[in-house]
Coordinates of C-alpha atoms and ligand atoms in Angstrom, one line a residue:
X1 CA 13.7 23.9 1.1
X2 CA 15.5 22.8 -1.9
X3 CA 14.5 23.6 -5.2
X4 CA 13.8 21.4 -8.2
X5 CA 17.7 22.2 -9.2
X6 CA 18.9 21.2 -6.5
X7 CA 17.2 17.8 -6.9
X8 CA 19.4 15.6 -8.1
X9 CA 22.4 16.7 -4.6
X10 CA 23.3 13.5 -4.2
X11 CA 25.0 10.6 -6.4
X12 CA 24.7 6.8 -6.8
X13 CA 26.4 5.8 -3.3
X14 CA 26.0 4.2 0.0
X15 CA 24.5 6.3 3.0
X16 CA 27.1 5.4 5.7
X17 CA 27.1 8.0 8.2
X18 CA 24.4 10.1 6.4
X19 CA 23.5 12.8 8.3
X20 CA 19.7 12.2 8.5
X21 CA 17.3 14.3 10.4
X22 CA 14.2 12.7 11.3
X23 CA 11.1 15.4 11.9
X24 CA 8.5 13.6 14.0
X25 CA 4.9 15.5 13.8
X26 CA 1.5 15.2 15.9
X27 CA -0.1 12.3 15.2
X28 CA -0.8 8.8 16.3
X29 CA 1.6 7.7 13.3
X30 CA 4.3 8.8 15.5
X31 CA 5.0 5.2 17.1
X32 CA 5.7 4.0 13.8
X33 CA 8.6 7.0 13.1
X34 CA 10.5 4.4 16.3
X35 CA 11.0 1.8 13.6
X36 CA 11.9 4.3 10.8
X37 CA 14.6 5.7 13.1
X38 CA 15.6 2.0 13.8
X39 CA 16.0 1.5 10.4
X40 CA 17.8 4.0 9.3
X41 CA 20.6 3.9 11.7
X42 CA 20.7 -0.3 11.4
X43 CA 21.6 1.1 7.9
X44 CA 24.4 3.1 8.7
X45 CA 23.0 6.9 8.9
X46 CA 23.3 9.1 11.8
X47 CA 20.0 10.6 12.8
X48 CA 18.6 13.2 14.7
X49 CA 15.1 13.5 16.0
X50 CA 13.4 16.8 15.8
X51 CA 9.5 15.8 17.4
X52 CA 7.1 18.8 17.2
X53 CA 6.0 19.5 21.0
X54 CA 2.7 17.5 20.2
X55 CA 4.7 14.4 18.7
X56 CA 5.8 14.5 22.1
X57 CA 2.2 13.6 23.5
X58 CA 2.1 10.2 21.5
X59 CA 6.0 9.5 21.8
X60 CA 8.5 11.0 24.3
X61 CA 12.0 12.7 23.7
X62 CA 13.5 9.7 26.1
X63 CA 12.1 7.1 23.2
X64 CA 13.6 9.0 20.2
X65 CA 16.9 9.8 22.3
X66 CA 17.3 5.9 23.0
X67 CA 16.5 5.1 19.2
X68 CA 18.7 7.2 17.7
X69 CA 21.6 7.8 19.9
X70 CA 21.4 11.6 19.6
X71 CA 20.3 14.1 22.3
X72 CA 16.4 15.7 21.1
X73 CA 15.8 19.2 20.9
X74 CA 12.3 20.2 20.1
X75 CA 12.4 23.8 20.9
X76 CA 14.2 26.7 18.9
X77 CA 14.6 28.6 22.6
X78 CA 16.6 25.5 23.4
X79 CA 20.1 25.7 23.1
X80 CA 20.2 28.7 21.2
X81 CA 23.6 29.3 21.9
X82 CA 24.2 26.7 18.9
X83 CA 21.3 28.0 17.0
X84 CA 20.3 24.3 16.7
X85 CA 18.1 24.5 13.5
X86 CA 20.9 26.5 11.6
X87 CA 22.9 23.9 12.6
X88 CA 20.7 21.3 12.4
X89 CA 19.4 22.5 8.4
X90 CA 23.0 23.0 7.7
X91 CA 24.2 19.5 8.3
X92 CA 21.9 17.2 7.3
X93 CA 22.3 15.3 4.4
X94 CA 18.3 14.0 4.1
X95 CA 14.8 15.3 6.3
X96 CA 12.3 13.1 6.4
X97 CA 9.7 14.0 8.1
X98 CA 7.4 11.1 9.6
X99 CA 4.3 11.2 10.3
X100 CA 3.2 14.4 8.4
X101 CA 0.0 16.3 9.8
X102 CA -2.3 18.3 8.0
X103 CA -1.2 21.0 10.4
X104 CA 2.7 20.5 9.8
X105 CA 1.8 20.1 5.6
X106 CA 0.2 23.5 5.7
X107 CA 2.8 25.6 7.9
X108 CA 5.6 23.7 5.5
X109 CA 4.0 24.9 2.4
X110 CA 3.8 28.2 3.3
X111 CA 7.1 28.6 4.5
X112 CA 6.8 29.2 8.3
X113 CA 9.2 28.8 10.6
X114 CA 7.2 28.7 13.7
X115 CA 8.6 25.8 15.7
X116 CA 12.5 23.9 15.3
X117 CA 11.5 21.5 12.6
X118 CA 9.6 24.0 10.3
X119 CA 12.7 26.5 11.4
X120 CA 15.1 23.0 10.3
X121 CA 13.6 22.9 6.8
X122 CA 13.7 26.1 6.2
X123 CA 17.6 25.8 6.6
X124 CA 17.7 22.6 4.9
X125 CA 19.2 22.4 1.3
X126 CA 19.2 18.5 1.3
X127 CA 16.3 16.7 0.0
X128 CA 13.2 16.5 2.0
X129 CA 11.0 13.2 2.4
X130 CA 7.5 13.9 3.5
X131 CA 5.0 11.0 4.3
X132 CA 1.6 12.4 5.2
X133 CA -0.4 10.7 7.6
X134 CA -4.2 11.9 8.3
X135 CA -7.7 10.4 8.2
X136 CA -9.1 10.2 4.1
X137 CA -11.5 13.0 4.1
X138 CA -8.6 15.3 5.4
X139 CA -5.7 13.8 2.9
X140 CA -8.6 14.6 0.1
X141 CA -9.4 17.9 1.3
X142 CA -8.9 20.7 -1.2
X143 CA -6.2 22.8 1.0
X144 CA -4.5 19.6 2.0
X145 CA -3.9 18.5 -1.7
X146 CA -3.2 22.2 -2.7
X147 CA -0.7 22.3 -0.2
X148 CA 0.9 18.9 -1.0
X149 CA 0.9 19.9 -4.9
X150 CA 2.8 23.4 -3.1
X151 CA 5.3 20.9 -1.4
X152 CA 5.7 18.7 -4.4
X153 CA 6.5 21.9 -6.9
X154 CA 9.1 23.2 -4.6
X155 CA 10.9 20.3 -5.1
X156 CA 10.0 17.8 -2.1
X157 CA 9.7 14.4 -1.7
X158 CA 5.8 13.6 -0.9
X159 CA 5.1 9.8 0.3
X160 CA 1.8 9.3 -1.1
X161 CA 0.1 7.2 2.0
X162 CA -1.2 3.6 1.9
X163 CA -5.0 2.9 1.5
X164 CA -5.6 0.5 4.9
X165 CA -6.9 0.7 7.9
X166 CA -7.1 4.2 10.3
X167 CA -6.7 5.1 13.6
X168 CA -10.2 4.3 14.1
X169 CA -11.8 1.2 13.2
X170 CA -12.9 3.0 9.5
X171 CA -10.4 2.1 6.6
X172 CA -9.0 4.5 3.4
X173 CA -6.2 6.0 1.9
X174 CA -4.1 8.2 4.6
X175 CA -2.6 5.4 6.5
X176 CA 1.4 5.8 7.1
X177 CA 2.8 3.8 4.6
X178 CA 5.1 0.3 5.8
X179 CA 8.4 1.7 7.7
X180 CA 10.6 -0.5 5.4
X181 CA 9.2 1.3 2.7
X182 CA 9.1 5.0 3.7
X183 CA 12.9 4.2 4.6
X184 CA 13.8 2.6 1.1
X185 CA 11.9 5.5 -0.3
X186 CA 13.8 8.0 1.5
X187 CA 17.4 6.5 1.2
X188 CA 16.4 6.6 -3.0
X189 CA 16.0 10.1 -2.6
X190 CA 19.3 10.4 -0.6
X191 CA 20.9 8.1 -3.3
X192 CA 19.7 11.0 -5.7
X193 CA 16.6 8.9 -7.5
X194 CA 13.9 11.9 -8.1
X195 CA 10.6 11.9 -7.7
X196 CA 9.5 14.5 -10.2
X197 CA 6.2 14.2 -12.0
X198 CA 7.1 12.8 -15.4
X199 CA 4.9 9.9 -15.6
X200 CA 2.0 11.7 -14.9
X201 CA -1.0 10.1 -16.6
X202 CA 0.9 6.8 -17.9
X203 CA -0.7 3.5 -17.3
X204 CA 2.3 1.5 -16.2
X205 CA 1.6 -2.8 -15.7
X206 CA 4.8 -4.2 -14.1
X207 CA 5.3 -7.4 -13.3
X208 CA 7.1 -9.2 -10.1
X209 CA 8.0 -11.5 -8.3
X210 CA 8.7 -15.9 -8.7
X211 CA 6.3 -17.9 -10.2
X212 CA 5.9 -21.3 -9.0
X213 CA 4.5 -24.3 -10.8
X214 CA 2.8 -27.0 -8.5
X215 CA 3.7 -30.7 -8.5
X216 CA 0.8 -31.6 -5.8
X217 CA -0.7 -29.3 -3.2
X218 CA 2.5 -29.1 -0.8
X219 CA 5.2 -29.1 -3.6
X220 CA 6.3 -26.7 -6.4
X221 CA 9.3 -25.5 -8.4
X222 CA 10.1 -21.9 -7.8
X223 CA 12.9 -20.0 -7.9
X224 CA 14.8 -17.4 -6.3
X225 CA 13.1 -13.8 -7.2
X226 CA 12.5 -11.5 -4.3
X227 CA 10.3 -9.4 -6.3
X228 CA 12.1 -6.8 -5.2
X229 CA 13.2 -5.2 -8.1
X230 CA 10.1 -5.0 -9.7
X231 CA 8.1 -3.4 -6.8
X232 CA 11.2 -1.2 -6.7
X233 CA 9.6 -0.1 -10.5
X234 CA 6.3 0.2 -9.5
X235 CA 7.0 2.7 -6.0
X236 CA 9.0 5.1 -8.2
X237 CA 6.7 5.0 -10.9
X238 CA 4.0 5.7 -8.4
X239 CA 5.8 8.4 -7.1
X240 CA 6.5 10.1 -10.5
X241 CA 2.7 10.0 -11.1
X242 CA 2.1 7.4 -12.9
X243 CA -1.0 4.8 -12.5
X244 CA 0.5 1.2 -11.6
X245 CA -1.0 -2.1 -11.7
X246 CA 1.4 -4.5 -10.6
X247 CA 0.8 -8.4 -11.5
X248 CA 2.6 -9.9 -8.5
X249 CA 3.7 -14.0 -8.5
X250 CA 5.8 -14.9 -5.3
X251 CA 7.2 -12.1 -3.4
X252 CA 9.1 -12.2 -0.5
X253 CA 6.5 -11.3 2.3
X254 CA 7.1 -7.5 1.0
X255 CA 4.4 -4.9 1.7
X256 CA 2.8 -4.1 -1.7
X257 CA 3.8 -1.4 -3.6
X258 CA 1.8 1.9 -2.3
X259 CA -1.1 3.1 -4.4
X260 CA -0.7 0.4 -7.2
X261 CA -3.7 -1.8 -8.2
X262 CA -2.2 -5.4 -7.3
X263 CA -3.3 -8.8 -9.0
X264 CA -1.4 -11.5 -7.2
X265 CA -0.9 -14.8 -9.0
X266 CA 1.0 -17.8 -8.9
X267 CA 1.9 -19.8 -11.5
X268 CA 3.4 -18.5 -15.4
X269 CA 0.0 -19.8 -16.9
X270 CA -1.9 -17.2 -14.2
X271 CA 0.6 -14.4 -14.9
X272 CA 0.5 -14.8 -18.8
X273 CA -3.5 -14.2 -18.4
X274 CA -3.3 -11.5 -15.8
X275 CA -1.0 -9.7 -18.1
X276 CA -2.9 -10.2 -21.0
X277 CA -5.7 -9.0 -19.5
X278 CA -4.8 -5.3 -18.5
X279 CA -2.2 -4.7 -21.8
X280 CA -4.7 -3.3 -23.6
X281 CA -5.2 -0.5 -21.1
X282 CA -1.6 0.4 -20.8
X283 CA 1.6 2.8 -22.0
X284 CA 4.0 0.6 -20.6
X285 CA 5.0 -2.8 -19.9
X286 CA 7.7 -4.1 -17.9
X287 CA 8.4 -7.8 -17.2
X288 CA 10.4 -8.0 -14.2
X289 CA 9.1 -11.2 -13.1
X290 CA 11.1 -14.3 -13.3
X291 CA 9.1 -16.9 -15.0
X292 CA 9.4 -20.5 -15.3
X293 CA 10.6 -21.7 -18.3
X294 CA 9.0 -24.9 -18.0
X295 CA 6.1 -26.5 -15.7
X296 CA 5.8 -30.4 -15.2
X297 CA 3.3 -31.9 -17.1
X298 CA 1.1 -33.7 -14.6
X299 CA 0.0 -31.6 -11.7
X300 CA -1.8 -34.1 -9.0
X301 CA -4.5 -33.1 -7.1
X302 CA -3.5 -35.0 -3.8
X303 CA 0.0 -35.2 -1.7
X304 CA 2.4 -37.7 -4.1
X305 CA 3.0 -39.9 -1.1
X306 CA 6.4 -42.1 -0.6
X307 CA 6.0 -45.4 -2.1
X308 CA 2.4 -44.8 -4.0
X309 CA 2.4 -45.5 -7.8
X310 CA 3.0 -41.3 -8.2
X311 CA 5.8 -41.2 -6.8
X312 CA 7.7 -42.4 -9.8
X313 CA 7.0 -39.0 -11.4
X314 CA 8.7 -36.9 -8.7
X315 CA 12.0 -39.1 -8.6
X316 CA 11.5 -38.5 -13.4
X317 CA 10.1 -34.9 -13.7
X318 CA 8.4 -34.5 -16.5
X319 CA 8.0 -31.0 -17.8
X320 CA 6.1 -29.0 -20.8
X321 CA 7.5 -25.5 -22.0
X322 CA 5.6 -22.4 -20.9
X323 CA 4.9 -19.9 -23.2
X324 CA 7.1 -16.7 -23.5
X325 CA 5.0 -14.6 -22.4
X326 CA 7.2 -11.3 -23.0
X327 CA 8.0 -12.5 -26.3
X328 CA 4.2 -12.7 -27.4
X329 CA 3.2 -9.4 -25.4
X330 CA 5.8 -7.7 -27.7
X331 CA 4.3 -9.2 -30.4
X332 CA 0.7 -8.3 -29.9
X333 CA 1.6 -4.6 -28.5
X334 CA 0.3 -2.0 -30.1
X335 CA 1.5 1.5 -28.9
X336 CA 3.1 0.5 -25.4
X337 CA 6.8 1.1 -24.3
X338 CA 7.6 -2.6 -24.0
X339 CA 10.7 -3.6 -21.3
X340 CA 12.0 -6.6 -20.4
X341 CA 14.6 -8.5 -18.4
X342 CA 17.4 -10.8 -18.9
X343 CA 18.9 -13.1 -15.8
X344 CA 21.9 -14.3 -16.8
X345 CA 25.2 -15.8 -15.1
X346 CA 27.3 -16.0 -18.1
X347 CA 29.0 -18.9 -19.5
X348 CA 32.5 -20.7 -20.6
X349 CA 31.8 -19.0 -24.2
X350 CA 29.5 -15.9 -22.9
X351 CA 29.2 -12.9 -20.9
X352 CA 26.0 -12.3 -19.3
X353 CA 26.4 -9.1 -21.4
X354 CA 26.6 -11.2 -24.4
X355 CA 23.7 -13.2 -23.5
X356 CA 22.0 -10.0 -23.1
X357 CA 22.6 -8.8 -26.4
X358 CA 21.5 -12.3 -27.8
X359 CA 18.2 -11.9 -25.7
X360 CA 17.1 -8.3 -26.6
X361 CA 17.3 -9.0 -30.0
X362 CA 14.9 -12.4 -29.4
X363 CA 12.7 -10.6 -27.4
X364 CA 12.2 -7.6 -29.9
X365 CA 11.3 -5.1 -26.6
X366 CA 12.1 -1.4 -26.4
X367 CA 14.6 -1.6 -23.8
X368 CA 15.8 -5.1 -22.0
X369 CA 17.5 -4.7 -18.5
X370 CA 20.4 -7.6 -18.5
X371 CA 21.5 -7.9 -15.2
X372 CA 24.2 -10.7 -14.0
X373 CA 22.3 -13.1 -11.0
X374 CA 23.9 -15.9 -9.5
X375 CA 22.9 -17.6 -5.8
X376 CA 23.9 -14.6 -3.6
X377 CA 23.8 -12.0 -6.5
X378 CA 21.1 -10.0 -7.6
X379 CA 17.9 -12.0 -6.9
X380 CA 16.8 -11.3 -3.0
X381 CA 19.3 -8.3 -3.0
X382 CA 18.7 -4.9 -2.3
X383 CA 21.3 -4.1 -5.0
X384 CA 21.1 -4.4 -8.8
X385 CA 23.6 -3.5 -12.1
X386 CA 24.0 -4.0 -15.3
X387 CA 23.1 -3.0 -19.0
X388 CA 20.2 -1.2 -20.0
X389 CA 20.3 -2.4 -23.6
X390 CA 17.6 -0.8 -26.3
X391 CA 16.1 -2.0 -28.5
X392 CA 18.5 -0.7 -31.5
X393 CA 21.0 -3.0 -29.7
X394 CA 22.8 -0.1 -28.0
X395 CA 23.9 -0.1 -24.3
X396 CA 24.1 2.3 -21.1
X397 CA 26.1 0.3 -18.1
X398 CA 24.1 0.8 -15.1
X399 CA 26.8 0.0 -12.1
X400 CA 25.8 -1.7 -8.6
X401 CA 23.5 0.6 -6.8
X402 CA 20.2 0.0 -4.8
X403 CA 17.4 -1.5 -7.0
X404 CA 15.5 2.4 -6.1
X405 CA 18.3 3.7 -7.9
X406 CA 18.0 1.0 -11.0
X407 CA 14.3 1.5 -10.8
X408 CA 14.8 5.2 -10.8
X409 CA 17.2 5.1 -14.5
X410 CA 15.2 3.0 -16.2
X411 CA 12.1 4.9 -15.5
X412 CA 14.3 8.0 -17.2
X413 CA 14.7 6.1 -20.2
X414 CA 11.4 4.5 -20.5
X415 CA 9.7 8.7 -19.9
X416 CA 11.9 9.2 -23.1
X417 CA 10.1 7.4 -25.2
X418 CA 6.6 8.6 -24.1
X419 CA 4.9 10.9 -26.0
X420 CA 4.3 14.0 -24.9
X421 CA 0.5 13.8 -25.3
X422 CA 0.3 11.2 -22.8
X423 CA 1.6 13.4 -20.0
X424 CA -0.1 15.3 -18.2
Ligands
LIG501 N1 9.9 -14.3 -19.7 C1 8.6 -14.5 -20.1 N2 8.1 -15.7 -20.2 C2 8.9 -16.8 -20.0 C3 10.3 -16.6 -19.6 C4 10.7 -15.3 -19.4 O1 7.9 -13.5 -20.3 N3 8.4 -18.0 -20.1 C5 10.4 -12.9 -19.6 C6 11.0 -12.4 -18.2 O2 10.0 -11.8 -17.4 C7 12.0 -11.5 -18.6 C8 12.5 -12.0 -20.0 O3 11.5 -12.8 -20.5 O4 11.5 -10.2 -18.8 C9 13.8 -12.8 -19.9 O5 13.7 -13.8 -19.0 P1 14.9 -14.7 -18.6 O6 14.5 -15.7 -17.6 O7 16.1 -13.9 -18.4 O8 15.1 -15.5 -20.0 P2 14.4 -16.6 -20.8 O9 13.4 -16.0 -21.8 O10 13.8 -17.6 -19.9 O11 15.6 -17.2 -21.7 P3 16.8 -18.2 -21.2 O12 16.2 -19.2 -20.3 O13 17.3 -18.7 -22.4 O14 17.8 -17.3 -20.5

């Protein structure tokens, strides 16, 4: 089990040919570990499945042999010539176990080593990824949170589950969170993002995504914002404790952020409100959404239709400004950590860093994250880079690394600036 100084293993980098062990545990969840092993070898890592002999009843060894591409041992009296779990511990680079049982949570807490993937952890110095599966009264039982908080002071990785929909037809938190998102959780970890407690207690609002501004019911302007980024924010925050409302414009079709209260809207008029609205409640802000500058001045409430008299104001747009709605947060704040961000491509007489510069000091916010965008770069990736620029016009470059891993340094230098009474 690694301890909390041996958190931070791994650096910023790509996980080609990680050495990944995948733990597979008991429960119905366990068809859903098939796509997380998917995933993370479509991503490069080379997995192992350890399934605990009941993971075995829901999914069998010839499955998680296909999937991964690695023989499946589930027994320590297997193979003991090569002392599998030594080796196994030994080698990997990341466990993630996937589901995690009630049973398996307790016997991992207390350090037992009664079966090969308990025996594996044991060994194991990497990081360890839990994601808990179980009905809700179970997740909310006393010894089941007293042996998650065990897990979570050792130094482990603890997936907090999705609310949704159970294995019967009653609904709750203890659902197996999204694949994608167990995986992109996981590979932060391997990429050395922590998940330690510092945000405790903070009231974090984070916004995400596009907005789009209608011409007629079938046509808006957009633009190209994944949201990715800015749900990136809101997962690690979660996982560091902290309460997260996310105010969500277009996203591309990605599973919300666990445990964060979302407020989906659409255009910059709807998000300006929605972030009004809950700012008062809050420690910090961050505006990662891109917003439209501008909005087009008539909005119809029918189809503009080729050759009708509207149609003359789709061939001349004619737009009104939207307000800045970072610029006025910051100026009716009162004791939040206020981030922003900048989009910029440079120019012939400006670097997007220059721009940057220009734009933190307009925008008057604690800390402004410039990044450089372009078609292909930045917005829709799964990377991000830049310059983390405060607000006394100081920089720290952040270079290209998963938008986890940008997620996870800014967070650092946002839990800087809280105070101490707010944690808890
Ligand atoms: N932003 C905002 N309201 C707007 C435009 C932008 O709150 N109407 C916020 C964004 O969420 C981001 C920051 O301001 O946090 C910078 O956004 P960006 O699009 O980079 O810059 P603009 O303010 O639009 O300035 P410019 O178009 O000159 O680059």
């Amino acid at each position: 089990m690694p301890s909390s100084a041996t958190e931070r293993t791994e650096s910023r980098g790509d996980s080609t040919r990680k050495k990944i062990v995948v733990g597979v545990t008991g429960g119905i969840a366990a068809y859903k570990a098939c796509q997380v092993i998917r995933d993370f070898t479509k991503r490069g890592a080379d997995v192992t499945v350890v399934p605990t002999p009941n993971a075995l009843h829901f999914v069998g060894s010839a499955t998680f042999e296909a999937l991964s591409g690695n023989p499946v041992t589930t027994s320590v009296f297997e193979h003991v010539d090569e002392v599998r779990h030594v080796e196994l511990g030994q080698d990997a680079d990341l466990v993630v176990i996937v589901p995690a049982t009630a049973d398996f949570i307790s016997r991992l807490a207390h350090g037992r080593a009664d079966d090969l993937l308990t025996a594996t952890c044991l060994v194991a110095t990497c990081p360890v990824v839990v994601a808990p599966a179980m009905h809700t009264e179970m997740w909310k039982n006393e010894a089941v949170q007293r042996n998650i908080s065990l897990l979570r002071e050792d130094g482990l990785c603890v997936i907090e589950p999705a609310i949704g929909r159970l294995t019967g037809p009653d609904s709750g938190a203890g659902r197996l969170p999204d694949p994608r998102q167990i995986v992109d959780l996981a590979l932060a970890r391997l990429d050395g993002v922590t998940f330690h407690r510092n945000l405790a207690g903070i009231r974090l609002l984070v916004s995400a995504g596009g907005t789009r501004e209608d011409l007629d019911p079938v046509r808006f302007i957009g633009n190209r914002s994944s949201g990715k980024q800015g749900f990136a924010l809101a997962e690690i925050a979660a996982q560091r404790g902290a309460q997260v409302t996310v105010v969500a414009a277009a996203t591309d079709e990605l599973p919300d952020p666990l445990t964060a209260t979302m407020v989906h809207v659409r255009s910059a008029h709807q998000l300006k409100e929605a972030m009004e609205e809950y700012l008062p409640g809050m420690d910090v802000v961050i505006m990662a959404a891109a917003v439209a500058d501008y909005r087009p001045a008539n909005e119809s409430d029918t189809k503009v239709k080729k050759g009708s008299k509207g149609e003359e104001s789709l061939q001349t747009l004619s737009m009104v400004e939207n307000p800045d709605i970072l610029k006025e947060l910051v100026a009716h704040h009162d004791h939040q950590i206020m981030v922003g961000f900048a989009a910029e491509t440079g120019d012939e007489s400006h670097t997007p860093l220059e721009h940057g510069l220009a734009k933190a000091k307009r925008k008057g916010c604690d800390f402004l994250m410039c990044n450089e965008v372009g078609r292909d770069k930045t917005f829709g990736a799964d990377s991000n880079g830049g310059w983390l620029i405060a607000k006394d016009g100081t920089y720290q470059e952040l270079p290209a690394a998963s938008k986890y891993v940008v997620a996870g340094e800014i967070l650092d230098a946002v839990a800087q600036l809280v105070p101490r009474h707010l944690q808890v």
